[in-house]
CSV table of C-alpha atoms in Angstrom, one decimal:
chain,number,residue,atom,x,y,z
A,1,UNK,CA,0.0,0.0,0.0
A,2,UNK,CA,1.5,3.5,-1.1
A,3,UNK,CA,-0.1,6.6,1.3
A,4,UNK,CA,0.7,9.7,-1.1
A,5,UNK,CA,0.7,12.9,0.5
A,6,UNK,CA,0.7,16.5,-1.2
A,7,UNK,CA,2.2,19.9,-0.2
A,8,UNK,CA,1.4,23.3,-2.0
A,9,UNK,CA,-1.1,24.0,-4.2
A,10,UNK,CA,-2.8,20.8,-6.5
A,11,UNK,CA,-5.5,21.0,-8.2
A,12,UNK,CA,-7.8,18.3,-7.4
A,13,UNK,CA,-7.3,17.0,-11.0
A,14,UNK,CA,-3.4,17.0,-10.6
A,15,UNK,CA,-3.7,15.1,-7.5
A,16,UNK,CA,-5.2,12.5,-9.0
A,17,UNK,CA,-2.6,12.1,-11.9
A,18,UNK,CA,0.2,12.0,-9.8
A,19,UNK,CA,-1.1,9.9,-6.6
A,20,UNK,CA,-2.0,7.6,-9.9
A,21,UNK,CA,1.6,7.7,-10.9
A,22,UNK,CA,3.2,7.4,-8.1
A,23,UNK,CA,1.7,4.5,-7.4
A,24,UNK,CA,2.2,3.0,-11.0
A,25,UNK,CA,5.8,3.6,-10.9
A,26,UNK,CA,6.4,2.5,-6.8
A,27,UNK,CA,4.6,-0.3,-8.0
A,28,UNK,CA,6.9,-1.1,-11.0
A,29,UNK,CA,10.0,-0.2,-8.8
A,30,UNK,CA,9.5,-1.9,-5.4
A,31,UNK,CA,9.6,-5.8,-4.5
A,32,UNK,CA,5.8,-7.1,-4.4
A,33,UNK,CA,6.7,-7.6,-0.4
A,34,UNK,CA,6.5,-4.2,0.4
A,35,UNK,CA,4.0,-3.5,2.6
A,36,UNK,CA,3.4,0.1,3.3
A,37,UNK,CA,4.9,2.9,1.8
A,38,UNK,CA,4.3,6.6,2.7
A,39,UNK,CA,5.0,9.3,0.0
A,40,UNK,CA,4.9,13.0,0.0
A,41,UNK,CA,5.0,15.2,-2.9
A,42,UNK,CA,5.7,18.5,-2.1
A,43,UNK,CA,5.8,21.2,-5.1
A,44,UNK,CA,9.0,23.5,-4.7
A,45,UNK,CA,9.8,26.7,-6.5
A,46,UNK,CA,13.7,26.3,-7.9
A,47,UNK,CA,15.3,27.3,-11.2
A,48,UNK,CA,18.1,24.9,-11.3
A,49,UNK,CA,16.6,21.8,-10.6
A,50,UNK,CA,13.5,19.5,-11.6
A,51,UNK,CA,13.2,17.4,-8.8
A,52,UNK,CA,14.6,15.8,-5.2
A,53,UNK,CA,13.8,13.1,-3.4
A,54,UNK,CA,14.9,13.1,0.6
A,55,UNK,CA,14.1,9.6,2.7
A,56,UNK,CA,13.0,10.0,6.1
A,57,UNK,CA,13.2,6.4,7.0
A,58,UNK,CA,12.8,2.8,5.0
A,59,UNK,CA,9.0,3.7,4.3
A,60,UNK,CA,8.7,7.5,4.3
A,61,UNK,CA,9.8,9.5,1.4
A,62,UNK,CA,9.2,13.0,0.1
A,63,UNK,CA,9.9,13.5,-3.4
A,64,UNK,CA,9.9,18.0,-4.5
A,65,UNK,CA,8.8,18.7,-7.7
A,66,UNK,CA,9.7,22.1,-9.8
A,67,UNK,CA,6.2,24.2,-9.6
A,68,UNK,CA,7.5,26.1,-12.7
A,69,UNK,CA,8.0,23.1,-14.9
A,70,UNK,CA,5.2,22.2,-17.2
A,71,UNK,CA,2.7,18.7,-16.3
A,72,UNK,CA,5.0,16.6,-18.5
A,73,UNK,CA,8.2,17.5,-17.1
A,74,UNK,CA,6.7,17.3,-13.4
A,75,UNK,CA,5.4,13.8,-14.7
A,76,UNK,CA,9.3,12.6,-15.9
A,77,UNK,CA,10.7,14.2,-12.4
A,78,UNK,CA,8.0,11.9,-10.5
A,79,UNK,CA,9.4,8.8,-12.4
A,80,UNK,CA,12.8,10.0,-12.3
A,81,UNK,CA,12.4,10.5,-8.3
A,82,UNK,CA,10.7,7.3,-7.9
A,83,UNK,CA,13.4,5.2,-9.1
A,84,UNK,CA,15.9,6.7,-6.2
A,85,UNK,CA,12.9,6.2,-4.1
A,86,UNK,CA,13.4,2.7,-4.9
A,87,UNK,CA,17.4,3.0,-4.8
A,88,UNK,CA,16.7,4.1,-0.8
A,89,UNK,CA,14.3,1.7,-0.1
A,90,UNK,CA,16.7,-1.2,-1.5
A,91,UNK,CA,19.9,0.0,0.5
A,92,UNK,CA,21.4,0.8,-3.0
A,93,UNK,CA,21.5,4.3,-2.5
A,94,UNK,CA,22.0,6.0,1.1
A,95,UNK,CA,23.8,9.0,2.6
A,96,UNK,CA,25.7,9.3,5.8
A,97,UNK,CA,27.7,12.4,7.1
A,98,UNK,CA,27.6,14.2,4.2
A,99,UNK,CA,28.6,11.4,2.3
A,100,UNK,CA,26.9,9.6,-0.6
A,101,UNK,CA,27.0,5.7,-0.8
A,102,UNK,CA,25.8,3.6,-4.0
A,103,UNK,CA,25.6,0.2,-3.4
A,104,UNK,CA,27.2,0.4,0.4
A,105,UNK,CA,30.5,2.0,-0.4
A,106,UNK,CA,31.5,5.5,-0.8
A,107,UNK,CA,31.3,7.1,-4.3
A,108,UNK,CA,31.8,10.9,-5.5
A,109,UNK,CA,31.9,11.8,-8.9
A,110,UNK,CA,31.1,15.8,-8.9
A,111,UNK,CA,29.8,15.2,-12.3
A,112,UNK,CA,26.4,14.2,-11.2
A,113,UNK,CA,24.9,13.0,-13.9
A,114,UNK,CA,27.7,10.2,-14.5
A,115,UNK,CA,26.3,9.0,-10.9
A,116,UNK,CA,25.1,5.6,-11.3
A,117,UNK,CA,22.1,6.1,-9.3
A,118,UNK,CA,21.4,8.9,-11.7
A,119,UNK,CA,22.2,7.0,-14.7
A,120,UNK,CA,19.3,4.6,-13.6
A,121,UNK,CA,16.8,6.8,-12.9
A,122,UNK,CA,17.4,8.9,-16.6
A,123,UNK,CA,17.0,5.4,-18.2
A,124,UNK,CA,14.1,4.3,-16.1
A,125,UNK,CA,12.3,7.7,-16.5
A,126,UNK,CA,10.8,7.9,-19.5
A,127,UNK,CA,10.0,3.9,-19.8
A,128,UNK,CA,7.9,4.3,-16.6
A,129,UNK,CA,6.3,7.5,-18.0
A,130,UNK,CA,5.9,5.6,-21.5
A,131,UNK,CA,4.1,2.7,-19.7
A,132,UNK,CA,1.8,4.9,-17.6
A,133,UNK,CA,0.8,6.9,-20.5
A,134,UNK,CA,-0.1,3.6,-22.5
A,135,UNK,CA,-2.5,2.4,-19.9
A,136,UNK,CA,-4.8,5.4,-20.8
A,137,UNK,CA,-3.9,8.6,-19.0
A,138,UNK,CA,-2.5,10.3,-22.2
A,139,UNK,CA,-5.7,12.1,-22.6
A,140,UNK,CA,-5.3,13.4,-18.9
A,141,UNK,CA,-2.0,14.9,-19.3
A,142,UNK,CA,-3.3,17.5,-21.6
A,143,UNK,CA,-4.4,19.3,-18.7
């Protein structure tokens, strides 16, 4: 079960749409043994980035979106967040001290998006979105 959460202003349309997806792609992403899953989506105002995802504990994460990006982009950022929701929730990616650890041992690479955990999530983003959109919520994403 996956308890979605939402901070700022939604529109009760785009709540829908994205507790949808969220749950598509946690669903996708996370071992069928998972039993509860807490998720809050917060929308952020930034200019540099699309998206972060910070884990309180095993089962609690809150993924910020861009509010400036358009519904498409805010779509790719859920999916793109979701998959290092799942990296957490595996013990593939964690943080300790300021430090970053992929896969239990220490990794920097100041070129982020050369991180492996970033890597992953680029390619998983748009398959996840892809597979959403093909179950018949293309027409909603006009909105």
């Amino acid at each position: 079960m996956i308890d979605v959460n939402f901070h700022g202003k939604w529109s009760w349309e785009r709540r829908q749409l994205f507790s949808q997806a969220a749950e598509y792609f946690l669903s996708i992403l996370l071992p069928k043994e998972y039993p509860y899953l807490c998720l809050d989506i917060t929308l952020m105002q930034s200019k540099g980035i699309s998206g972060w995802c910070t884990p309180y504990d095993k089962d609690y994460y809150n993924i910020e979106i861009n509010k400036n990006r358009d519904i498409y982009t805010q779509l790719v950022t859920l999916a793109h967040e979701s998959v290092h929701c799942k990296q957490f929730y595996r013990g593939e990616l964690g943080e300790k001290g300021g430090i970053t650890y992929w896969k239990k041992k220490p990794y920097y690479d100041p070129d982020i998006i050369n991180n492996p955990w970033e890597i992953e999530a680029y390619m998983k983003e748009q398959i996840l979105l892809e597979q959403f959109v093909n179950l018949g919520y293309h027409t909603i994403i006009e909105i």
